[in-house]
PDB file of C-alpha atoms and ligand atoms in Angstrom:
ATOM      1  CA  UNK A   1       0.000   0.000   0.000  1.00 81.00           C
ATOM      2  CA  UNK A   2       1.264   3.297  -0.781  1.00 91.00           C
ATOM      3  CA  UNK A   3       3.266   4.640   2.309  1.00 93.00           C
ATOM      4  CA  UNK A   4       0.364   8.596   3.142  1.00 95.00           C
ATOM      5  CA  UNK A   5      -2.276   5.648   2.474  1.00 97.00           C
ATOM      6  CA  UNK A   6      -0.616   3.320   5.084  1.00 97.00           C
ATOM      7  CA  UNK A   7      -0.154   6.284   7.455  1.00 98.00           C
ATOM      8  CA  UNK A   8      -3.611   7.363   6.842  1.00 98.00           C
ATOM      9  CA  UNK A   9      -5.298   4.151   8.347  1.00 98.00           C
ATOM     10  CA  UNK A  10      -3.335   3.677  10.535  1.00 98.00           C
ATOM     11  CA  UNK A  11      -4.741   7.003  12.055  1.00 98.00           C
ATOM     12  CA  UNK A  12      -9.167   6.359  10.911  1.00 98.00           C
ATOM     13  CA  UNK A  13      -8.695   3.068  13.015  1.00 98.00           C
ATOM     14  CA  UNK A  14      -6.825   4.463  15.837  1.00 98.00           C
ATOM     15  CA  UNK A  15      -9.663   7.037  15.980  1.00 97.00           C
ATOM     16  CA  UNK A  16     -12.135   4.491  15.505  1.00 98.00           C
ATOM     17  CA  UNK A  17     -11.594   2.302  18.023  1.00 97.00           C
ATOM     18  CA  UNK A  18     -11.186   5.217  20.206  1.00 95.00           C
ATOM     19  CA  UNK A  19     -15.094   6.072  19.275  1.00 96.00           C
ATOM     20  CA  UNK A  20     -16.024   2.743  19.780  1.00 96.00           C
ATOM     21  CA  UNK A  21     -14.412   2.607  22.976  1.00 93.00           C
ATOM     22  CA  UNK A  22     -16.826   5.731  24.253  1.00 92.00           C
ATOM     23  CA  UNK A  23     -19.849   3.801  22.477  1.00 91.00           C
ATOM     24  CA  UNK A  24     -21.494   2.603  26.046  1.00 89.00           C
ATOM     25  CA  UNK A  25     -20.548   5.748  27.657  1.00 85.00           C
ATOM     26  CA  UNK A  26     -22.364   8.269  25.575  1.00 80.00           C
ATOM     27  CA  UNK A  27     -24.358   9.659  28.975  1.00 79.00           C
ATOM     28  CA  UNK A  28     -21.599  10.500  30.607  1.00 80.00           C
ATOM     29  CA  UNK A  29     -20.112  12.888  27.552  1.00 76.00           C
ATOM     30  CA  UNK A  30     -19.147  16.519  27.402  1.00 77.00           C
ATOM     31  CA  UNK A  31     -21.856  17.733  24.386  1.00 74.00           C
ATOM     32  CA  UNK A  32     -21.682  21.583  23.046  1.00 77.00           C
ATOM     33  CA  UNK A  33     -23.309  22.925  20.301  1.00 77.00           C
ATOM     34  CA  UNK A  34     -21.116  24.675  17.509  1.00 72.00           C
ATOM     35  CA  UNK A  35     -24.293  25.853  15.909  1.00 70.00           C
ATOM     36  CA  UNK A  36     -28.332  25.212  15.265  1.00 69.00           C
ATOM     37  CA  UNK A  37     -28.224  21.185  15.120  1.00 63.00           C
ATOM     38  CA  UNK A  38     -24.555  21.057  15.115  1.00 70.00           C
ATOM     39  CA  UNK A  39     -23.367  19.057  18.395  1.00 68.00           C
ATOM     40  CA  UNK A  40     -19.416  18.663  18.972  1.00 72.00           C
ATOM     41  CA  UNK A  41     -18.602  15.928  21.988  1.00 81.00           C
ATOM     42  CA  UNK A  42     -14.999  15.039  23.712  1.00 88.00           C
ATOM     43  CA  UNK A  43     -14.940  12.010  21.537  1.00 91.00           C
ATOM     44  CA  UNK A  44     -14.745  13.971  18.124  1.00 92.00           C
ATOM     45  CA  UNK A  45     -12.295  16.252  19.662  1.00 91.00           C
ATOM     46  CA  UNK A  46     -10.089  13.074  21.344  1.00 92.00           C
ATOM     47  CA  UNK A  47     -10.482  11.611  17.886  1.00 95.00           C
ATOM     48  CA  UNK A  48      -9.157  14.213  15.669  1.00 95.00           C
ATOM     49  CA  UNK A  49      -6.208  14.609  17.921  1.00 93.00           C
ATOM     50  CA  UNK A  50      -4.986  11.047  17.665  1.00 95.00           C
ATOM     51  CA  UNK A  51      -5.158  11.477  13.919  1.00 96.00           C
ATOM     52  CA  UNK A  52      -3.405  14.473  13.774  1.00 94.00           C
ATOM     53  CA  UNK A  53      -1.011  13.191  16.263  1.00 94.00           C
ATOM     54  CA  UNK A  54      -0.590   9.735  13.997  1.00 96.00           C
ATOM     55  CA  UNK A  55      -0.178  11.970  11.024  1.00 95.00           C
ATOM     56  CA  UNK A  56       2.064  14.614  12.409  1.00 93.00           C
ATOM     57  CA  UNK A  57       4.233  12.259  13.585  1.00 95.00           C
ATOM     58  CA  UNK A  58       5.157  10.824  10.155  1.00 96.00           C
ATOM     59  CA  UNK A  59       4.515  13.871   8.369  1.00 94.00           C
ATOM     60  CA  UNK A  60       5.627  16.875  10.265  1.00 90.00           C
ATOM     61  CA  UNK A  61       5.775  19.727   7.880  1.00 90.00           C
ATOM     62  CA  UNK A  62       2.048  18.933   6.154  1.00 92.00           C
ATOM     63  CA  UNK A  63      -0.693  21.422   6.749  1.00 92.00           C
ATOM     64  CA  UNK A  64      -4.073  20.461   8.339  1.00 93.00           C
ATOM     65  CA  UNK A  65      -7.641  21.183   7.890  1.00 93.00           C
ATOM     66  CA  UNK A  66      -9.945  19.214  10.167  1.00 92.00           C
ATOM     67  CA  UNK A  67     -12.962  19.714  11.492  1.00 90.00           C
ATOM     68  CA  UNK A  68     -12.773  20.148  15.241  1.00 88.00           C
ATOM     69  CA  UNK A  69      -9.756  22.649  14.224  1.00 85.00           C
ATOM     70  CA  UNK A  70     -11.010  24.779  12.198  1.00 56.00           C
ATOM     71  CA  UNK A  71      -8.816  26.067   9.748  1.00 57.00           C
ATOM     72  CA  UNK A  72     -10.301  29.020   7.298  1.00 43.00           C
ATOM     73  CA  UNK A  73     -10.361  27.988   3.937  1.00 51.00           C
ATOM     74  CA  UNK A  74      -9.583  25.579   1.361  1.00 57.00           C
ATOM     75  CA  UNK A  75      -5.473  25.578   1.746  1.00 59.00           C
ATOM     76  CA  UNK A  76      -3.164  25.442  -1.420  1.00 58.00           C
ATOM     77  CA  UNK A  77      -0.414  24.472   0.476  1.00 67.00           C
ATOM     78  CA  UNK A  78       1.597  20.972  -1.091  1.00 91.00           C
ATOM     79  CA  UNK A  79       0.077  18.278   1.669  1.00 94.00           C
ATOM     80  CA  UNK A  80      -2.933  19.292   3.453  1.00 94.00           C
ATOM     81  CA  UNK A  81      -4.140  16.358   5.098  1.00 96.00           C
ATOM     82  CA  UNK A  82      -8.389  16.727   5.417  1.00 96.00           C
ATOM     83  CA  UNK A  83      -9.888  15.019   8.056  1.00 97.00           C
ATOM     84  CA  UNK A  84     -13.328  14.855   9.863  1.00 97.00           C
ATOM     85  CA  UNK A  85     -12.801  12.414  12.659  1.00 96.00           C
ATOM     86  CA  UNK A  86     -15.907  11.535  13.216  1.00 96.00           C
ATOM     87  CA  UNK A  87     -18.753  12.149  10.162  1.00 97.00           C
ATOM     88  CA  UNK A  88     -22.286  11.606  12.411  1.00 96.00           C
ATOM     89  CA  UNK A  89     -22.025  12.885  15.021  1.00 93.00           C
ATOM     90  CA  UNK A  90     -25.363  13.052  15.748  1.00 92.00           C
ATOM     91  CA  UNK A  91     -25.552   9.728  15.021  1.00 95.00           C
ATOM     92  CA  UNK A  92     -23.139   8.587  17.415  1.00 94.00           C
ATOM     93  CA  UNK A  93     -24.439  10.851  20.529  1.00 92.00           C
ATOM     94  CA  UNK A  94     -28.055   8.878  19.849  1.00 92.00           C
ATOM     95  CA  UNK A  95     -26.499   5.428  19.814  1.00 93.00           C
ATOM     96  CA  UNK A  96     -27.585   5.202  16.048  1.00 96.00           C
ATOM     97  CA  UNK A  97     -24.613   2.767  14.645  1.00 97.00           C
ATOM     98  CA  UNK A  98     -23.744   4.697  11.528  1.00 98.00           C
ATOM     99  CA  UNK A  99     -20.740   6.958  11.647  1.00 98.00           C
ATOM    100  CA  UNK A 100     -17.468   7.418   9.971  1.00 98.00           C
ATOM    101  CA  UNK A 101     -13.723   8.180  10.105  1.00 98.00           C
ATOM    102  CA  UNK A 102     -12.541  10.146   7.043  1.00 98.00           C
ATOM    103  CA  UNK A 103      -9.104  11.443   6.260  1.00 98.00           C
ATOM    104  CA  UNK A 104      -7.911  12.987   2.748  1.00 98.00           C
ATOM    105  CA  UNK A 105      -4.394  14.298   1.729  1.00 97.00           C
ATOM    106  CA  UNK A 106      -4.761  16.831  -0.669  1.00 96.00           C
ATOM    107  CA  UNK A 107      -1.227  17.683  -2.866  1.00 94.00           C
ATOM    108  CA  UNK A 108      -1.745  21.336  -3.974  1.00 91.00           C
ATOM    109  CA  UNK A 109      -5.704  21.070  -3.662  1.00 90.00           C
ATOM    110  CA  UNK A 110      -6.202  17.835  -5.632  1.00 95.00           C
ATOM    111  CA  UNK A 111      -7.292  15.031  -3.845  1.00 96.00           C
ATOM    112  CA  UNK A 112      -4.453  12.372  -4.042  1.00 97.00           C
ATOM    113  CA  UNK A 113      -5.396   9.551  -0.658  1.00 98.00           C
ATOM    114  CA  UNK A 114      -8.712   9.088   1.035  1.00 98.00           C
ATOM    115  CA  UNK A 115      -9.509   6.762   3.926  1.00 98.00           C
ATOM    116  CA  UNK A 116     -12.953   6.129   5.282  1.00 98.00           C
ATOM    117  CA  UNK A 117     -13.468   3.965   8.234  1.00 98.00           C
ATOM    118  CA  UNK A 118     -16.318   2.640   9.688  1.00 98.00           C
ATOM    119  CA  UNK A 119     -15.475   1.399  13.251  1.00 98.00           C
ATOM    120  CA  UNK A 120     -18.760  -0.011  13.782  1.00 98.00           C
ATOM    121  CA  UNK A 121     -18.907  -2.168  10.714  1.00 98.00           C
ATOM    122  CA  UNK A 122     -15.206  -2.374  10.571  1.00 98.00           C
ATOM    123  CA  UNK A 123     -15.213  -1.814   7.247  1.00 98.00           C
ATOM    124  CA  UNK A 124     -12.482   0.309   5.640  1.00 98.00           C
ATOM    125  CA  UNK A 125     -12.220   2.185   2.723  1.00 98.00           C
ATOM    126  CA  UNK A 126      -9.545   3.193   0.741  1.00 98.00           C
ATOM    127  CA  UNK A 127      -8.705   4.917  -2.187  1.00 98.00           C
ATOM    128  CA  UNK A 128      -5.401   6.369  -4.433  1.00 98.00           C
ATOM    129  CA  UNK A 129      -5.286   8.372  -7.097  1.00 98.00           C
ATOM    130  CA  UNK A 130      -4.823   6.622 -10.477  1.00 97.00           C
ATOM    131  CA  UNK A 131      -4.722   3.077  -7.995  1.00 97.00           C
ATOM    132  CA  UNK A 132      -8.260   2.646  -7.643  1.00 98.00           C
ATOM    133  CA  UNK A 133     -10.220   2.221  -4.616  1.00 98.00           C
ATOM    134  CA  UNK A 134     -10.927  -0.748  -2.475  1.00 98.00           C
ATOM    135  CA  UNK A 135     -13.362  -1.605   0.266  1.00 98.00           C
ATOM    136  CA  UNK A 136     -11.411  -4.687   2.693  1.00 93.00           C
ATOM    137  CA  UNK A 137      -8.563  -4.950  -0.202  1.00 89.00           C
ATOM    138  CA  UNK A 138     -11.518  -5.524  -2.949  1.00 97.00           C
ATOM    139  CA  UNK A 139     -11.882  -3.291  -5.696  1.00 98.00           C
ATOM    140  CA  UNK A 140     -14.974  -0.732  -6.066  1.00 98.00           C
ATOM    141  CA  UNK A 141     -17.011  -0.492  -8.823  1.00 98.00           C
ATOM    142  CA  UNK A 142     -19.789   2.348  -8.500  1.00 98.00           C
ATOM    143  CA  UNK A 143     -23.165   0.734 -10.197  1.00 98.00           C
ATOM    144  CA  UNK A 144     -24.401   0.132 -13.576  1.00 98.00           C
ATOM    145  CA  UNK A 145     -27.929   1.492 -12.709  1.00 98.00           C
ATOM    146  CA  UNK A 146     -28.717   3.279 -16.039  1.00 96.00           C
ATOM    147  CA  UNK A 147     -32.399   4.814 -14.705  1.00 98.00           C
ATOM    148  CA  UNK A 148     -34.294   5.671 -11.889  1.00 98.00           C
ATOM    149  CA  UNK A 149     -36.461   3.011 -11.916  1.00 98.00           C
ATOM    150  CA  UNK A 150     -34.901   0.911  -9.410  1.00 97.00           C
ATOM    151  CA  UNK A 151     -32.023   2.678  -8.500  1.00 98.00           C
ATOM    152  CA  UNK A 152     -31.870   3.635  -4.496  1.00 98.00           C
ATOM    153  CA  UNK A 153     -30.676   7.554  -3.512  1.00 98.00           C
ATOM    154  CA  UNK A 154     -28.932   8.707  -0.865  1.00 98.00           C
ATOM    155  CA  UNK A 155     -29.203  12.077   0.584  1.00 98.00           C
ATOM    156  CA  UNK A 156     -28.612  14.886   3.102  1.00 97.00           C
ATOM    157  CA  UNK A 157     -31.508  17.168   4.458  1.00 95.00           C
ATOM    158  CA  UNK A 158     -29.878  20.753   4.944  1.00 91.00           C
ATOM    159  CA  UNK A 159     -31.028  20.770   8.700  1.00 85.00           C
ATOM    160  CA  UNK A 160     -28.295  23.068  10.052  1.00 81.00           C
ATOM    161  CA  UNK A 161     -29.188  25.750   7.746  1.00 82.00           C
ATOM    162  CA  UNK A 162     -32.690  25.612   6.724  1.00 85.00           C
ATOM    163  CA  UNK A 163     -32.717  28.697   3.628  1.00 89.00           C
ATOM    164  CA  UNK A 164     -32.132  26.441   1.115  1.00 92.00           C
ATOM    165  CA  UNK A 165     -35.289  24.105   2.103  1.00 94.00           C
ATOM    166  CA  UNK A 166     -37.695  24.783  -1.423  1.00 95.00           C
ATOM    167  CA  UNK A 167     -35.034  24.220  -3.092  1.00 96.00           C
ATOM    168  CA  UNK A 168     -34.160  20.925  -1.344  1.00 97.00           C
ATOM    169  CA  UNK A 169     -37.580  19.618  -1.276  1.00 97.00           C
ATOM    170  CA  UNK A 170     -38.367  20.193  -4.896  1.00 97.00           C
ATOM    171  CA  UNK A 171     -35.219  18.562  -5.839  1.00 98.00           C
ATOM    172  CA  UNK A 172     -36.426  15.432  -3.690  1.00 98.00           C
ATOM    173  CA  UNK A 173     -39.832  15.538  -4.674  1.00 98.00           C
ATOM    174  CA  UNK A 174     -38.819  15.494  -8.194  1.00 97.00           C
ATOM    175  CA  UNK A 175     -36.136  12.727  -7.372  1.00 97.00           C
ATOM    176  CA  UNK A 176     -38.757  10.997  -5.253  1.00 97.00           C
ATOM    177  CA  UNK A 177     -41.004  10.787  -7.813  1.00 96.00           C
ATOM    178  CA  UNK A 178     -39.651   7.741 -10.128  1.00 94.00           C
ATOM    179  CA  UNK A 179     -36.717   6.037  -7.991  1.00 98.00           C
ATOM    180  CA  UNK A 180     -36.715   2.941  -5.587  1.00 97.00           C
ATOM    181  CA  UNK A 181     -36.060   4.745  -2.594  1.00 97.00           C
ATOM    182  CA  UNK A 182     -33.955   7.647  -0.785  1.00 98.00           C
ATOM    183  CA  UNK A 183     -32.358   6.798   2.398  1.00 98.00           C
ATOM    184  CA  UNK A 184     -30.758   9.549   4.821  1.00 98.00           C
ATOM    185  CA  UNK A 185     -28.218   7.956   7.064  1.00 98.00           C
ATOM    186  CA  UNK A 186     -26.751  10.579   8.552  1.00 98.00           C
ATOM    187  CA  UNK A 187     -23.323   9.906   7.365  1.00 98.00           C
ATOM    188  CA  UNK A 188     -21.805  12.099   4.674  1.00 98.00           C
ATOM    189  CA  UNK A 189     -18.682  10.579   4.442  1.00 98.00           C
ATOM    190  CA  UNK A 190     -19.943   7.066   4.384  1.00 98.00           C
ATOM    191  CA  UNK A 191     -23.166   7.777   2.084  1.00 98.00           C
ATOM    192  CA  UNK A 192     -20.305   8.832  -0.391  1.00 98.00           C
ATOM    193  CA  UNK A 193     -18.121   5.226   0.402  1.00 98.00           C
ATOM    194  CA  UNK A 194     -21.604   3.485  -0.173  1.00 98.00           C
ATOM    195  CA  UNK A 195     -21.941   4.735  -3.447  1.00 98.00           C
ATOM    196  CA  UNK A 196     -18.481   4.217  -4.472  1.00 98.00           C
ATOM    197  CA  UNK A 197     -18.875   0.445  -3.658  1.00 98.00           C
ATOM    198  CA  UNK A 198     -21.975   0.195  -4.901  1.00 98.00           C
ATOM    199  CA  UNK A 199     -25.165   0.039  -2.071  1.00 98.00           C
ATOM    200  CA  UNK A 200     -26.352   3.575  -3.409  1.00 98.00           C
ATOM    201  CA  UNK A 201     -26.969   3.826  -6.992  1.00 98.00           C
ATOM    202  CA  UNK A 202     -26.635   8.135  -6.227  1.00 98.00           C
ATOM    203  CA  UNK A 203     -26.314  10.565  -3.659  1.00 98.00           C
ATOM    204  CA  UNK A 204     -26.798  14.563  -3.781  1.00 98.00           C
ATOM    205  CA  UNK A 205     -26.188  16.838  -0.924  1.00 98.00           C
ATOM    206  CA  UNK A 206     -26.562  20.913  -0.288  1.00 96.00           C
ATOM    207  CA  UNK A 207     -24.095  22.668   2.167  1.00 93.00           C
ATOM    208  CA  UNK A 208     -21.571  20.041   2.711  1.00 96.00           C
ATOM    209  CA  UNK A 209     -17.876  20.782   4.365  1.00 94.00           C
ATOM    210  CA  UNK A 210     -14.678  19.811   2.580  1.00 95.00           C
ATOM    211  CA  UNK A 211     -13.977  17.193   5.436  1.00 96.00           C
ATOM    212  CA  UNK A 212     -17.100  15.941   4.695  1.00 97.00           C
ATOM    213  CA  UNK A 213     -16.480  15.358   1.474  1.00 97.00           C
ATOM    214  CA  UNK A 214     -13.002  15.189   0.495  1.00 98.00           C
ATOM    215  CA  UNK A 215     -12.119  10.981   1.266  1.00 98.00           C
ATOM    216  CA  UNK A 216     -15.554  10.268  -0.667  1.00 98.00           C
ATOM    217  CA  UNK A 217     -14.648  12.003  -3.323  1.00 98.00           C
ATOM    218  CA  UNK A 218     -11.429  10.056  -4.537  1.00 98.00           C
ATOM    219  CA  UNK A 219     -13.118   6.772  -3.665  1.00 98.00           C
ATOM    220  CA  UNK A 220     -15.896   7.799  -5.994  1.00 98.00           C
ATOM    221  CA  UNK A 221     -13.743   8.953  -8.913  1.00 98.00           C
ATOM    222  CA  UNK A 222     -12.032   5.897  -8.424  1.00 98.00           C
ATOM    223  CA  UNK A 223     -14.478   3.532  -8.255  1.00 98.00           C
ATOM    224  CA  UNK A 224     -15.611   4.807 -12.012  1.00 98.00           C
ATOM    225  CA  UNK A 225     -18.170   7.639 -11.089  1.00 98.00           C
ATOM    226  CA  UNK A 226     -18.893  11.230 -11.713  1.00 98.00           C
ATOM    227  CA  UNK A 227     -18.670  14.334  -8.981  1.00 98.00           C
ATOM    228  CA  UNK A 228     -19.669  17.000  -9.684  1.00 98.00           C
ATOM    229  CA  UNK A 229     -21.812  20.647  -8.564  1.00 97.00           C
ATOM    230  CA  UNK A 230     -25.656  20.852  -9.058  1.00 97.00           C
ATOM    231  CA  UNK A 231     -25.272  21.959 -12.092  1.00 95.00           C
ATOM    232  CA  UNK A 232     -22.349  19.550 -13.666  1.00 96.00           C
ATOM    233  CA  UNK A 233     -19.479  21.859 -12.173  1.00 96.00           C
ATOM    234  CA  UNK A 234     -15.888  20.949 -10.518  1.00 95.00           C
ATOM    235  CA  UNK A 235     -17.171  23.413  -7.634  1.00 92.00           C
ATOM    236  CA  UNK A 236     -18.130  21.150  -5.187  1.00 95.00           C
ATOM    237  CA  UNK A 237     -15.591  21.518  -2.388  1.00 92.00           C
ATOM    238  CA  UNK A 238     -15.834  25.218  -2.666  1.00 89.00           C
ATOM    239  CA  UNK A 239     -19.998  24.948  -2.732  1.00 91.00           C
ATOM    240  CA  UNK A 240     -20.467  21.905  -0.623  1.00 94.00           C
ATOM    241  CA  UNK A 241     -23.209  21.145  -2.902  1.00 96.00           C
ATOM    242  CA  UNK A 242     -22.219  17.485  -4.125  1.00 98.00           C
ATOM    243  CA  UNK A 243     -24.485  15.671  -6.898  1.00 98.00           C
ATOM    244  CA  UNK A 244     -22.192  12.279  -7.526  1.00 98.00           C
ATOM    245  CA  UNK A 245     -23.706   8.954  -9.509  1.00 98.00           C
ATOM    246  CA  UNK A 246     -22.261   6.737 -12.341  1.00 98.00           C
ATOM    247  CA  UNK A 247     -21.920   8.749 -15.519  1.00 97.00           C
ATOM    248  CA  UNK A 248     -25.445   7.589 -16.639  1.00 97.00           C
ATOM    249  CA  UNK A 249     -27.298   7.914 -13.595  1.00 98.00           C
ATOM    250  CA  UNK A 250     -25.684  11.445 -12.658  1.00 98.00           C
ATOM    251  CA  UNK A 251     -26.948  12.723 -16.252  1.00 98.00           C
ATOM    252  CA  UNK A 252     -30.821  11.988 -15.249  1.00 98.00           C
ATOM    253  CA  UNK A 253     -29.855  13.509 -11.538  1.00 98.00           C
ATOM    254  CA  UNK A 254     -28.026  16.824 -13.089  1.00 98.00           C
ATOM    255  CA  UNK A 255     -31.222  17.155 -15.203  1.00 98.00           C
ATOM    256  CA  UNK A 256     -33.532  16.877 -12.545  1.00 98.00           C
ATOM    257  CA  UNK A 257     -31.501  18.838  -9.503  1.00 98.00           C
ATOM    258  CA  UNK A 258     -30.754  21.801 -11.916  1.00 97.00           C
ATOM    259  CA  UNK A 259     -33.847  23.613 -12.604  1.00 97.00           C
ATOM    260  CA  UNK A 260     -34.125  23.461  -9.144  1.00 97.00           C
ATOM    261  CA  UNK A 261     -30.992  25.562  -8.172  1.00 95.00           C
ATOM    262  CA  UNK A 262     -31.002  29.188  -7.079  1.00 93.00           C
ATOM    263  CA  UNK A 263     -28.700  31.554  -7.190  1.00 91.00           C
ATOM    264  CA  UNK A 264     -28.102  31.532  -3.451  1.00 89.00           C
ATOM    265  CA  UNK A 265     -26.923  27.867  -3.677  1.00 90.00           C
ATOM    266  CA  UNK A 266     -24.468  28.498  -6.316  1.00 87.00           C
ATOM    267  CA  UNK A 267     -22.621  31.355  -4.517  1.00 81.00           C
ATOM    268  CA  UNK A 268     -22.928  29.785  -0.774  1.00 70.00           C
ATOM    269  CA  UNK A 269     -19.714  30.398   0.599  1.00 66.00           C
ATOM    270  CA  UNK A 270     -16.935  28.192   0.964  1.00 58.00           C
ATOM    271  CA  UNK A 271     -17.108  28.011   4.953  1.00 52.00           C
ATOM    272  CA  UNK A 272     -19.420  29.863   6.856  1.00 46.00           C
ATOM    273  CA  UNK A 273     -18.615  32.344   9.403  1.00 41.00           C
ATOM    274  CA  UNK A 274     -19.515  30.003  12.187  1.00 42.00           C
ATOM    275  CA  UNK A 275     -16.546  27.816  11.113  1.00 45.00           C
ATOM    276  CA  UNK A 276     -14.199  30.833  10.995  1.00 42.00           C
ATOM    277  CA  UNK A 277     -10.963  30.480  13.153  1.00 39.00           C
ATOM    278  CA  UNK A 278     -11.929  32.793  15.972  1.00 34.00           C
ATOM    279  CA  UNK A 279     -14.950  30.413  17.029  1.00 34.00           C
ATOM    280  CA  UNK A 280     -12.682  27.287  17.242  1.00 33.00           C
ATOM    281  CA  UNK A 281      -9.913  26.354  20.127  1.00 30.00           C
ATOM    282  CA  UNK A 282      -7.729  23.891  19.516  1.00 31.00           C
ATOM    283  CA  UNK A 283      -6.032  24.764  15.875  1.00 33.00           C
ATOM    284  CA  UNK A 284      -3.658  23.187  14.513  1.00 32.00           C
TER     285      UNK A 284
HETATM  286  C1  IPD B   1     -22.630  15.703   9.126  1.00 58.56           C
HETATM  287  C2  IPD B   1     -23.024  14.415   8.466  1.00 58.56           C
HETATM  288  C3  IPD B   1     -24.412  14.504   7.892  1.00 58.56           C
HETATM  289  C4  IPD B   1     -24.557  15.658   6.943  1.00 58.56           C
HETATM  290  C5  IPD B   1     -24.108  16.952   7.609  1.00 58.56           C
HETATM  291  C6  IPD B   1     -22.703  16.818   8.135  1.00 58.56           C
HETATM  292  P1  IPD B   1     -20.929  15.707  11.198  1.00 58.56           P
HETATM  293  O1  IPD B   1     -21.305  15.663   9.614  1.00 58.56           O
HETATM  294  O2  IPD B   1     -22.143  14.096   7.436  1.00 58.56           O
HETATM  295  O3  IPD B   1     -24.764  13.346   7.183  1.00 58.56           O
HETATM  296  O4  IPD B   1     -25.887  15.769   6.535  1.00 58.56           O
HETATM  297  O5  IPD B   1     -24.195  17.993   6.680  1.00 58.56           O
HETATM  298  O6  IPD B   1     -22.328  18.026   8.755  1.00 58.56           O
HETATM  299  O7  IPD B   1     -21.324  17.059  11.708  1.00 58.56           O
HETATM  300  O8  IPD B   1     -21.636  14.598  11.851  1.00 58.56           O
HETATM  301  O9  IPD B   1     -19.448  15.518  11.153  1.00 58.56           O
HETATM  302 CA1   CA B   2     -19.027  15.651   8.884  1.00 58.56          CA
HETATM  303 CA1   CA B   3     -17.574  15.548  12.302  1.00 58.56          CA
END
């Protein structure tokens, strides 16, 4: 395995089994709220530190931007390693069983490793650029769904930030409409690993954070499907609005999502204010 890759999961399962460890203790946790419907506990802070720690330690001159650390911006810096240590964390606090690990290394703003690990299931996903990606050493395929009858969405609702709702619920009423299902599991990061291997045909998203995104991405790309903006754009790390498929199925999604997109959800901005550097301890 290629040496960042190595390095990288070594770090997801170190935080992993860390949250798993704090699974029958959730009563007794430390909870504050970064925001409307945005919880933070000890465990995602404790998590993100071993990874950093893990990663620091081999890597000591590459730049950071994870969540609990808050970093302004999307850095252009040669390694930035992009990590959200744990993706549901909502989830997690209500003993729901469906959270994530994701780490990304970034080499001057392209995505070049991503890791997703899923301590629960124990599954781990992996991906290189130009290597492929892999899901316990087997290769991903995203599916061959070529319509939307059958084919099973996943999703996001926008429930921190609720200005964007018509235009959420018209894209899902539309999407609704002729598909086999939509599931929200509450897991960015691992919504985006299940359609890379294959147990979501397509997934669309609005507001999304670059450590949300970033691991899922590669896999995706790597698995043989398309990511892309609401509207068929490269700006979905600066947008956070992710619309990601196979290259048939994204086509019939694009065309669906787009009339539905407002001009407000094509300039949101990169990181909102309440993720700005002054509101977060702890940076690194
Ligand atoms: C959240 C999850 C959720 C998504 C939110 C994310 P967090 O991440 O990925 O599925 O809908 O937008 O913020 O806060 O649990 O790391
Ligand atoms: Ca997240
Ligand atoms: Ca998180």
């Amino acid at each position: 395995m290629d040496p960042m890759l190595t390095i990288a999961v070594r770090a997801a399962r170190a935080a992993g089994d860390l949250i798993v460890r704090y699974t029958d203790r959730i009563d007794s946790l430390t909870i504050s709220s970064k925001g409307r419907n945005d919880f933070v506990s000890e465990v995602d802070r404790q998590a993100e530190l071993e990874i950093v720690n893990v990663l620091r330690k081999a890597y000591p001159s590459h730049a950071f931007l994870a969540e609990e650390g808050g970093r302004h911006g999307l850095p252009k810096g040669e390694f930035t390693w992009v990590i959200d240590p744990l993706d549901g964390t909502t989830n997690f606090l209500h003993g729901f069983p469906h959270f994530a690990v994701s780490i990304a290394l970034l080499h001057k703003g392209r995505i070049e490793c991503g890791v997703i690990y899923d301590p629960m299931r124990q599954e781990l996903f992996t991906a290189k650029r130009g290597a492929g990606a892999t899901l316990q050493s087997r290769r991903l395929r995203v599916t061959p769904q070529k319509t939307f009858k059958g084919a099973l969405l996943g999703t996001g609702f926008p429930f921190k930030d609720q200005r964007h709702n018509d235009a959420y619920f018209g894209m899902f009423r539309e999407l609704m409409k002729d598909t086999a299902g939509i599931r929200r599991a509450g897991s960015a990061a691992l919504d985006l690993a299940w359609v890379a291997c294959g147990r979501l045909d397509g997934f669309w998203e609005i507001g999304l954070m670059p450590w949300d995104m970033a691991a899922g991405v590669l896999l995706i790309l790597e698995a043989g499907g398309i990511v892309t903006d609401f509207e068929g754009g490269d700006k979905f790390l600066e947008t956070g609005n992710i619309l990601t498929a196979n290259p048939r199925l994204h086509v019939l999604m694009e065309e669906t999502i787009r009339p539905h997109v407002t001009d407000a959800l094509r300039h949101r901005p990169l990181l909102s204010e309440k993720h700005d550097e002054k509101d977060r301890p702890g940076q690194q």
